[in-house]
Short mmCIF file of C-alpha atoms in Angstrom, two decimals:
data_model
loop_
_atom_site.label_atom_id
_atom_site.label_comp_id
_atom_site.label_asym_id
_atom_site.label_seq_id
_atom_site.Cartn_x
_atom_site.Cartn_y
_atom_site.Cartn_z
CA MET A 26 47.67 59.41 99.33
CA GLY A 27 45.59 56.76 97.84
CA THR A 28 44.92 53.42 100.01
CA GLY A 29 43.55 51.52 96.84
CA PRO A 30 40.19 49.83 96.96
CA GLY A 31 39.77 47.93 100.28
CA THR A 32 41.69 46.82 102.98
CA ILE A 33 45.32 47.15 103.55
CA GLU A 34 46.61 44.39 101.23
CA GLU A 35 45.42 46.40 98.48
CA MET A 36 47.74 49.37 99.16
CA THR A 37 51.22 50.00 97.88
CA GLN A 38 53.91 49.08 100.22
CA ARG A 39 55.35 52.79 99.61
CA ALA A 40 51.69 53.97 100.97
CA ARG A 41 51.55 51.83 103.72
CA LYS A 42 55.33 53.10 104.75
CA VAL A 43 53.98 56.48 104.28
CA ILE A 44 50.91 56.04 106.57
CA GLU A 45 53.40 54.29 109.24
CA SER A 46 55.51 57.24 109.29
CA CYS A 47 53.22 59.97 109.91
CA GLU A 48 51.84 61.14 113.17
CA VAL A 49 48.49 62.47 111.82
CA VAL A 50 46.17 60.88 109.35
CA ALA A 51 43.20 62.70 108.04
CA GLY A 52 40.22 60.99 105.80
CA TYR A 53 36.34 59.97 105.35
CA SER A 54 35.59 57.96 108.22
CA LEU A 55 35.12 54.96 106.22
CA TYR A 56 38.73 54.70 104.52
CA ILE A 57 39.79 55.37 108.13
CA ASP A 58 38.28 52.12 109.10
CA LEU A 59 39.71 50.30 106.44
CA ILE A 60 42.93 51.13 107.81
CA ARG A 61 42.51 51.31 111.52
CA PRO A 62 44.92 48.46 112.37
CA LEU A 63 47.66 51.11 110.89
CA LEU A 64 46.97 53.79 112.92
CA ASN A 65 47.67 52.97 116.44
CA GLY A 66 48.73 55.74 118.45
CA LYS A 67 48.41 58.36 115.49
CA LYS A 68 45.80 61.53 115.71
CA ILE A 69 42.95 61.26 113.45
CA ILE A 70 41.17 63.77 111.66
CA SER A 71 37.97 61.94 110.25
CA THR A 72 34.96 63.38 108.82
CA GLY A 73 31.95 62.90 106.97
CA MET A 74 31.52 62.48 103.21
CA THR A 75 31.10 66.52 102.63
CA GLY A 76 33.39 67.78 104.98
CA GLU A 77 36.30 67.61 102.29
CA ALA A 78 37.59 71.16 102.76
CA LYS A 79 37.36 71.12 106.63
CA ARG A 80 39.20 67.86 106.85
CA CYS A 81 42.32 68.86 104.40
CA ASN A 82 42.51 72.06 106.10
CA ALA A 83 42.65 70.83 109.40
CA ALA A 84 45.50 68.42 108.16
CA ILE A 85 47.43 71.25 106.51
CA ASN A 86 47.34 72.88 109.88
CA GLU A 87 48.79 70.08 111.35
CA ALA A 88 51.52 70.04 108.88
CA LEU A 89 52.23 74.21 109.36
CA ASP A 90 52.93 73.12 113.40
CA GLY A 91 55.42 70.70 111.77
CA LYS A 92 53.75 67.21 111.86
CA ALA A 93 53.96 64.71 109.59
CA VAL A 94 50.43 64.37 108.11
CA CYS A 95 48.85 62.20 105.55
CA VAL A 96 45.37 62.87 103.76
CA ILE A 97 44.17 59.56 102.71
CA SER A 98 41.64 58.82 100.02
CA GLY A 99 39.94 55.70 98.85
CA GLY A 100 41.13 54.14 95.76
CA ASP A 101 43.97 56.54 93.87
CA ALA A 102 43.95 60.33 95.62
CA GLY A 103 44.55 61.83 92.28
CA VAL A 104 41.11 60.49 90.70
CA TYR A 105 38.30 61.98 92.30
CA GLY A 106 39.98 62.09 95.45
CA MET A 107 41.78 64.40 97.75
CA ALA A 108 45.14 65.40 96.17
CA GLY A 109 43.87 68.14 93.94
CA LEU A 110 42.22 69.81 96.95
CA VAL A 111 45.57 69.25 99.23
CA LEU A 112 47.45 70.99 96.58
CA GLU A 113 44.93 73.94 96.16
CA LEU A 114 45.07 74.58 99.78
CA ALA A 115 48.59 74.14 100.51
CA ALA A 116 49.26 76.60 97.17
CA GLN A 117 48.39 79.00 99.98
CA HIS A 118 51.45 78.23 101.92
CA PRO A 119 54.42 77.64 99.59
CA GLY A 120 57.13 76.37 102.12
CA LEU A 121 54.74 73.33 102.69
CA ASP A 122 56.34 70.29 101.24
CA VAL A 123 53.47 67.72 99.78
CA GLU A 124 54.06 64.64 98.25
CA ILE A 125 51.23 62.67 96.19
CA VAL A 126 51.34 58.84 96.60
CA ALA A 127 49.14 57.05 94.01
CA GLY A 128 46.93 53.90 94.48
CA VAL A 129 44.78 51.31 92.44
CA THR A 130 41.65 53.54 91.41
CA ALA A 131 38.28 52.16 91.37
CA ALA A 132 38.42 52.04 87.55
CA CYS A 133 41.58 49.31 87.81
CA SER A 134 40.38 47.22 90.72
CA THR A 135 36.62 47.35 89.21
CA ALA A 136 37.98 46.28 86.13
CA ALA A 137 40.40 43.41 88.03
CA ALA A 138 37.34 42.00 89.36
CA LEU A 139 35.25 41.57 86.48
CA GLY A 140 37.95 40.39 83.90
CA ALA A 141 39.80 42.77 81.85
CA PRO A 142 37.42 45.36 80.38
CA LEU A 143 39.85 48.54 80.14
CA THR A 144 42.58 46.79 77.90
CA HIS A 145 42.14 49.49 75.53
CA ASP A 146 41.26 53.05 75.43
CA PHE A 147 38.96 54.23 78.31
CA ALA A 148 37.27 57.57 79.57
CA ALA A 149 36.29 58.00 83.42
CA ILE A 150 33.52 59.63 84.11
CA SER A 151 31.62 60.60 87.36
CA LEU A 152 27.75 60.79 87.46
CA SER A 153 27.78 62.94 90.51
CA ASP A 154 26.19 66.65 90.00
CA ARG A 155 27.52 67.71 93.24
CA LEU A 156 30.54 69.58 91.76
CA THR A 157 29.74 69.28 88.13
CA ASP A 158 26.38 70.40 86.24
CA TRP A 159 24.70 67.42 84.27
CA GLU A 160 25.26 69.28 81.03
CA THR A 161 29.06 68.78 81.36
CA ILE A 162 28.58 65.19 82.30
CA THR A 163 26.37 64.58 79.36
CA LYS A 164 28.35 66.10 76.98
CA ARG A 165 31.29 63.47 78.02
CA LEU A 166 29.05 60.55 78.03
CA VAL A 167 27.85 61.54 74.74
CA SER A 168 31.68 61.99 73.30
CA ALA A 169 33.21 59.00 75.04
CA ALA A 170 29.77 56.73 73.70
CA HIS A 171 30.42 58.37 70.32
CA ALA A 172 33.96 57.58 70.20
CA ASP A 173 33.45 54.02 71.23
CA PHE A 174 35.61 54.04 74.42
CA VAL A 175 35.07 51.74 77.15
CA ILE A 176 33.67 54.08 80.07
CA ALA A 177 34.25 53.77 83.56
CA LEU A 178 31.25 55.03 85.66
CA TYR A 179 32.47 56.57 89.00
CA ASN A 180 29.69 57.62 91.67
CA PRO A 181 26.78 56.27 89.57
CA ALA A 182 24.48 56.77 92.78
CA SER A 183 23.82 58.09 95.98
CA LYS A 184 20.89 57.96 98.35
CA ALA A 185 19.50 61.54 96.78
CA ARG A 186 20.62 60.74 93.16
CA ARG A 187 19.03 57.38 92.39
CA GLU A 188 18.19 57.78 89.17
CA HIS A 189 21.59 59.02 87.38
CA LEU A 190 22.86 55.58 86.26
CA ASN A 191 19.66 55.13 84.30
CA LYS A 192 19.78 58.43 82.65
CA ALA A 193 23.32 57.79 82.01
CA CYS A 194 22.86 54.49 80.41
CA LYS A 195 19.98 55.87 78.22
CA ILE A 196 22.51 58.67 76.67
CA ILE A 197 24.97 55.61 75.68
CA LEU A 198 21.97 53.41 74.32
CA LEU A 199 21.71 55.82 71.86
CA TYR A 200 25.30 54.84 70.63
CA ARG A 201 25.60 51.55 71.27
CA SER A 202 23.36 48.09 71.33
CA PRO A 203 21.32 46.98 74.67
CA GLN A 204 23.60 44.01 74.35
CA THR A 205 26.64 45.47 75.17
CA PRO A 206 28.38 43.80 77.71
CA CYS A 207 28.89 46.06 81.21
CA GLY A 208 29.54 45.09 84.92
CA ILE A 209 29.51 46.51 88.15
CA ALA A 210 31.74 45.79 91.27
CA ARG A 211 30.71 46.84 94.70
CA ASN A 212 32.91 47.04 97.53
CA VAL A 213 36.02 45.51 96.13
CA GLY A 214 38.31 43.92 98.65
CA ARG A 215 35.72 44.86 101.30
CA ASP A 216 32.75 42.93 103.24
CA GLY A 217 29.87 42.82 100.84
CA GLU A 218 31.84 42.40 97.64
CA LEU A 219 29.62 42.18 94.64
CA CYS A 220 30.54 41.66 91.06
CA LYS A 221 28.06 41.37 88.40
CA ILE A 222 28.45 40.85 84.46
CA MET A 223 24.81 42.28 82.93
CA ASN A 224 24.23 43.95 79.44
CA LEU A 225 23.73 47.80 79.34
CA SER A 226 19.94 47.61 79.35
CA GLU A 227 20.20 45.75 82.44
CA LEU A 228 22.80 48.07 83.92
CA ALA A 229 20.18 51.00 83.31
CA PHE A 230 17.94 49.60 85.93
CA PHE A 231 20.79 48.28 88.49
CA ASP A 232 20.26 49.54 92.03
CA ALA A 233 23.76 51.02 92.37
CA ASP A 234 25.18 52.93 95.61
CA MET A 235 27.89 55.34 96.40
CA PHE A 236 30.34 51.99 96.85
CA THR A 237 29.62 50.58 93.05
CA THR A 238 31.75 51.37 90.04
CA ALA A 239 30.26 50.34 86.81
CA ILE A 240 32.00 49.58 83.76
CA VAL A 241 30.42 50.13 80.20
CA GLY A 242 32.18 47.79 77.29
CA ASN A 243 32.47 49.18 74.00
CA SER A 244 31.98 47.65 70.66
CA ALA A 245 34.84 45.16 71.09
CA THR A 246 33.99 43.74 74.50
CA LYS A 247 32.81 40.57 75.08
CA VAL A 248 32.11 37.86 77.75
CA LEU A 249 34.45 35.03 78.07
CA ASN A 250 33.95 32.04 80.52
CA GLY A 251 32.04 34.76 82.49
CA ARG A 252 34.68 37.38 82.40
CA LEU A 253 34.32 40.72 80.88
CA VAL A 254 37.36 41.40 78.21
CA THR A 255 38.04 43.87 75.76
CA PRO A 256 40.62 42.41 73.56
CA ARG A 257 43.19 44.85 72.55
CA GLY A 258 43.78 42.86 69.19
CA TYR A 259 46.61 40.56 69.34
CA VAL A 260 46.87 37.99 67.05
CA PHE A 261 47.40 34.48 68.49
CA MET B 24 49.08 40.96 87.36
CA GLY B 25 50.26 44.59 87.51
CA THR B 26 53.51 45.68 89.31
CA GLY B 27 53.11 49.44 89.42
CA PRO B 28 55.24 51.88 87.85
CA GLY B 29 58.63 51.34 89.07
CA THR B 30 60.29 49.44 91.75
CA ILE B 31 58.71 46.58 94.04
CA GLU B 32 57.67 49.47 96.48
CA GLU B 33 55.53 50.51 94.07
CA MET B 34 53.47 47.14 93.96
CA THR B 35 50.57 46.40 96.52
CA GLN B 36 51.18 44.18 99.25
CA ARG B 37 48.56 41.84 97.44
CA ALA B 38 50.56 41.74 94.18
CA ARG B 39 53.94 41.01 96.19
CA LYS B 40 52.33 38.11 98.14
CA VAL B 41 50.96 36.72 94.58
CA ILE B 42 54.36 36.86 93.04
CA GLU B 43 55.96 35.11 95.91
CA SER B 44 53.59 32.41 96.02
CA CYS B 45 54.05 31.42 92.37
CA GLU B 46 56.76 28.88 90.84
CA VAL B 47 56.70 30.47 87.40
CA VAL B 48 56.77 34.37 86.79
CA ALA B 49 56.32 35.57 82.94
CA GLY B 50 56.98 39.00 81.65
CA TYR B 51 58.67 41.83 79.13
CA SER B 52 62.27 41.38 80.16
CA LEU B 53 61.98 45.17 81.61
CA TYR B 54 59.51 44.18 83.99
CA ILE B 55 61.23 41.08 84.97
CA ASP B 56 64.07 43.28 86.12
CA LEU B 57 62.63 45.64 87.90
CA ILE B 58 61.32 42.65 90.33
CA ARG B 59 64.32 40.55 89.85
CA PRO B 60 64.74 40.49 94.01
CA LEU B 61 61.53 38.38 94.53
CA LEU B 62 62.32 35.98 91.59
CA ASN B 63 65.25 33.85 93.40
CA GLY B 64 64.61 30.35 92.76
CA LYS B 65 61.49 30.93 90.03
CA LYS B 66 61.26 29.89 86.86
CA ILE B 67 61.33 32.95 84.50
CA ILE B 68 59.30 33.13 81.34
CA SER B 69 60.71 36.57 79.53
CA THR B 70 60.68 37.67 76.03
CA GLY B 71 60.90 41.01 74.34
CA MET B 72 58.18 43.63 73.67
CA THR B 73 56.45 41.99 70.69
CA GLY B 74 56.21 38.17 71.83
CA GLU B 75 53.39 38.84 74.07
CA ALA B 76 51.20 35.92 72.85
CA LYS B 77 53.93 33.43 73.02
CA ARG B 78 55.15 34.51 76.61
CA CYS B 79 51.24 34.12 77.68
CA ASN B 80 50.97 31.05 76.11
CA ALA B 81 54.03 29.80 77.41
CA ALA B 82 52.90 30.75 81.13
CA ILE B 83 49.60 29.06 80.29
CA ASN B 84 51.31 25.62 79.47
CA GLU B 85 53.37 25.88 82.72
CA ALA B 86 49.59 26.26 84.16
CA LEU B 87 48.37 23.43 82.68
CA ASP B 88 51.05 21.31 84.14
CA GLY B 89 49.75 22.36 87.73
CA LYS B 90 52.33 25.14 88.18
CA ALA B 91 51.27 28.41 90.14
CA VAL B 92 52.37 30.90 87.43
CA CYS B 93 51.85 34.55 87.25
CA VAL B 94 52.29 36.85 84.05
CA ILE B 95 53.40 40.34 85.01
CA SER B 96 52.46 43.79 83.28
CA GLY B 97 54.17 47.10 84.26
CA GLY B 98 51.36 49.54 86.06
CA ASP B 99 48.29 47.80 85.81
CA ALA B 100 47.99 44.51 84.10
CA GLY B 101 44.06 45.52 82.97
CA VAL B 102 45.32 48.82 81.09
CA TYR B 103 47.35 48.07 77.88
CA GLY B 104 48.78 45.15 79.69
CA MET B 105 48.32 41.53 79.59
CA ALA B 106 45.31 40.68 81.60
CA GLY B 107 43.09 40.56 78.49
CA LEU B 108 45.37 38.26 76.37
CA VAL B 109 45.67 35.80 79.14
CA LEU B 110 41.89 35.69 79.70
CA GLU B 111 41.55 35.26 75.93
CA LEU B 112 44.14 32.16 76.04
CA ALA B 113 43.06 31.09 78.74
CA ALA B 114 39.26 30.69 77.47
CA GLN B 115 40.68 28.03 75.44
CA HIS B 116 41.15 25.88 78.62
CA PRO B 117 37.81 26.54 80.72
CA GLY B 118 39.19 24.51 83.95
CA LEU B 119 42.02 26.88 84.53
CA ASP B 120 41.69 29.56 87.13
CA VAL B 121 42.84 32.94 86.23
CA GLU B 122 43.08 35.61 89.01
CA ILE B 123 43.92 39.32 87.82
CA VAL B 124 45.65 41.37 90.45
CA ALA B 125 45.56 45.27 89.65
CA GLY B 126 48.24 47.91 90.02
CA VAL B 127 48.89 51.52 89.94
CA THR B 128 48.56 52.17 85.90
CA ALA B 129 50.73 55.00 84.44
CA ALA B 130 48.18 57.65 84.36
CA CYS B 131 47.87 57.79 88.04
CA SER B 132 51.62 57.58 88.39
CA THR B 133 52.24 59.99 86.09
CA ALA B 134 49.51 62.03 87.56
CA ALA B 135 51.07 61.93 90.96
CA ALA B 136 54.48 62.47 89.93
CA LEU B 137 53.08 66.01 88.43
CA GLY B 138 50.56 67.00 90.91
CA ALA B 139 46.76 66.07 90.64
CA PRO B 140 45.86 66.59 86.87
CA LEU B 141 43.29 63.70 87.07
CA THR B 142 41.12 64.79 89.64
CA HIS B 143 37.75 64.98 87.42
CA ASP B 144 36.76 63.31 84.42
CA PHE B 145 39.73 61.99 81.97
CA ALA B 146 40.11 59.61 78.95
CA ALA B 147 43.22 57.07 78.47
CA ILE B 148 44.26 56.94 74.97
CA SER B 149 46.98 54.84 73.66
CA LEU B 150 49.21 56.36 70.45
CA SER B 151 50.46 53.22 69.34
CA ASP B 152 49.23 52.24 65.99
CA ARG B 153 50.30 48.50 66.19
CA LEU B 154 47.19 47.28 67.53
CA THR B 155 45.15 50.20 66.31
CA ASP B 156 44.44 51.91 63.31
CA TRP B 157 45.31 55.61 63.50
CA GLU B 158 41.61 56.72 62.25
CA THR B 159 40.25 55.04 65.54
CA ILE B 160 42.91 56.86 67.56
CA THR B 161 42.07 60.12 65.91
CA LYS B 162 38.55 59.88 66.32
CA ARG B 163 38.89 59.35 70.27
CA LEU B 164 41.39 62.48 70.54
CA VAL B 165 39.03 64.43 68.96
CA SER B 166 35.86 63.45 71.17
CA ALA B 167 38.13 63.75 74.21
CA ALA B 168 39.33 66.99 73.47
CA HIS B 169 35.78 68.43 72.48
CA ALA B 170 34.20 66.96 75.74
CA ASP B 171 37.17 68.62 77.78
CA PHE B 172 38.31 65.47 79.18
CA VAL B 173 41.83 65.33 80.81
CA ILE B 174 43.71 63.41 78.31
CA ALA B 175 46.50 60.62 79.36
CA LEU B 176 48.46 59.64 76.25
CA TYR B 177 49.96 56.07 76.72
CA ASN B 178 52.73 55.09 74.53
CA PRO B 179 53.24 58.77 73.21
CA ALA B 180 56.24 57.26 71.08
CA SER B 181 58.28 54.51 69.97
CA LYS B 182 61.76 54.22 68.06
CA ALA B 183 59.67 53.51 64.99
CA ARG B 184 56.70 55.99 65.83
CA ARG B 185 58.92 59.33 66.50
CA GLU B 186 55.63 61.54 65.54
CA HIS B 187 52.73 60.39 66.90
CA LEU B 188 52.76 62.68 69.84
CA ASN B 189 53.49 65.55 67.94
CA LYS B 190 50.27 64.26 65.67
CA ALA B 191 48.24 63.84 68.32
CA CYS B 192 48.84 67.16 70.03
CA LYS B 193 48.17 69.13 66.81
CA ILE B 194 44.69 67.48 66.64
CA ILE B 195 44.08 68.43 70.28
CA LEU B 196 44.87 72.25 69.52
CA LEU B 197 41.99 72.35 67.31
CA TYR B 198 39.91 72.51 70.55
CA ARG B 199 42.36 73.44 73.09
CA SER B 200 44.88 76.57 73.61
CA PRO B 201 48.42 76.16 73.22
CA GLN B 202 48.75 77.39 76.91
CA THR B 203 47.08 74.35 78.17
CA PRO B 204 49.08 72.79 80.83
CA CYS B 205 50.21 69.59 80.33
CA GLY B 206 53.03 67.57 81.96
CA ILE B 207 55.08 64.40 81.30
CA ALA B 208 56.82 61.70 83.56
CA ARG B 209 59.31 59.23 82.28
CA ASN B 210 60.64 56.06 84.15
CA VAL B 211 58.34 57.03 87.05
CA GLY B 212 59.89 55.36 90.32
CA ARG B 213 62.61 54.14 88.39
CA ASP B 214 66.23 55.39 87.69
CA GLY B 215 66.23 58.06 85.11
CA GLU B 216 62.82 59.74 86.38
CA LEU B 217 62.24 62.76 84.77
CA CYS B 218 58.77 64.63 85.42
CA LYS B 219 58.46 68.08 83.41
CA ILE B 220 55.52 70.42 83.21
CA MET B 221 54.97 72.48 79.85
CA ASN B 222 52.20 74.04 77.59
CA LEU B 223 50.32 71.99 75.01
CA SER B 224 52.49 73.84 71.91
CA GLU B 225 55.49 72.55 73.66
CA LEU B 226 54.32 68.93 74.31
CA ALA B 227 53.99 68.79 70.68
CA PHE B 228 57.51 69.20 70.21
CA PHE B 229 58.64 66.93 72.95
CA ASP B 230 60.88 63.95 72.32
CA ALA B 231 58.92 61.16 74.04
CA ASP B 232 60.21 57.85 74.29
CA MET B 233 57.97 54.22 75.16
CA PHE B 234 58.86 55.00 79.03
CA THR B 235 56.91 58.37 78.88
CA THR B 236 53.38 59.25 79.80
CA ALA B 237 51.87 62.53 78.92
CA ILE B 238 49.04 64.50 80.45
CA VAL B 239 47.15 67.13 78.65
CA GLY B 240 45.11 69.17 81.03
CA ASN B 241 41.33 70.38 80.17
CA SER B 242 40.02 74.03 80.34
CA ALA B 243 40.23 74.04 84.39
CA THR B 244 43.90 72.54 84.79
CA LYS B 245 46.23 75.05 85.98
CA VAL B 246 50.10 74.98 87.57
CA LEU B 247 50.11 75.76 91.00
CA ASN B 248 53.33 76.31 93.04
CA GLY B 249 54.99 74.05 90.18
CA ARG B 250 52.28 71.55 90.34
CA LEU B 251 49.63 70.48 87.69
CA VAL B 252 46.43 70.65 89.31
CA THR B 253 42.74 70.05 88.01
CA PRO B 254 40.58 71.62 90.45
CA ARG B 255 37.48 69.33 91.10
CA GLY B 256 35.58 72.51 92.01
CA TYR B 257 35.31 72.24 96.14
CA VAL B 258 34.53 75.35 97.63
CA PHE B 259 37.02 76.87 100.25
#
């Protein structure tokens, strides 16, 4: 289940009800902390960033014991979240009933914080090469840039990968002007929220972290009254 | 603001509070009807599908009169929704304060209904050529198919455009196997909900309507226990 970008307010009402109805909640410690007020009296399975399979397996074991369990992801569980892994692991136990509850993914919460840059076709690309080779990431950046998609960049950097956002922007710069309007949002809906509009050449040198999502505009994107907007083409 | 895929339950709590705090609510009549229980005593500005600019202008005029107004979109207001148009129109009135409230977009609600097909990089493409020429749509389909993106197809058909989904699938079939797992969802979270997993050659002949969203898997997408899943690559 996806808990949205930030606090409990950003979660759907359905997601909140599902969490309230569960006896066990599993998730990365940061996302557990963000929904702590809902977790009184529940068993919590919390592991660090790279313990995904262990955490999901522990959750499935609780479910096999007959407990109502939910595995939470920040944003939307289905977009770079835990939904796929849970379904893969649960497939080994055909009787297990798994429901996926959607949330607001970072592309959408970042877009809303910056204005309306995604109003038209867009591509979501993760810059993490932990589970994907950089060659595939490069191919997708090239294709998305070439076809004039607005691009939402997930996981633009981590402590171990400081240079990926710079490398990605250099690839996109082969197809787009350095003046292309872009933006970043960090910690949307949480303490330390930061939103910043900048151009593509500035984005290449922005010091992103793992709580940042970046949006690269396309040929139609512009800055209007301090907001990033990709017009859909309505005549008015 | 985005109201999510279906009923009030699928809206974020923040979106609900914002609607409740507004005196005027503007939106396409279908989406107004879905949130009718929240609208008691409010002024409603409702127009048909093609009255977008008129509806947003009427909403802005109410805001200029000092009213608290919200313009609603189904799904996420920022993805093929009204957020861009509202910001464009509001830019002519620099004093006007506009807040964008995100929702769960159809790619995410459709993915959750089908399983977890979007867990990795994906592209969102609208097949409506009302505001975009078909040449641009084709270019994006080709690029997304070539770079092995999972593809979420918005607006796959309307009464006037019955053949667009077929044309789009034929383009994707140049790059992907006819057996590629795909799925559609119609009226997610609403009366008449339909979810169906099929392969790409079947999707080409599916009779979609404007309430349908289709998802085309990539080379890694598979069907597991009746759910559509794109593994992210976790080892377990």
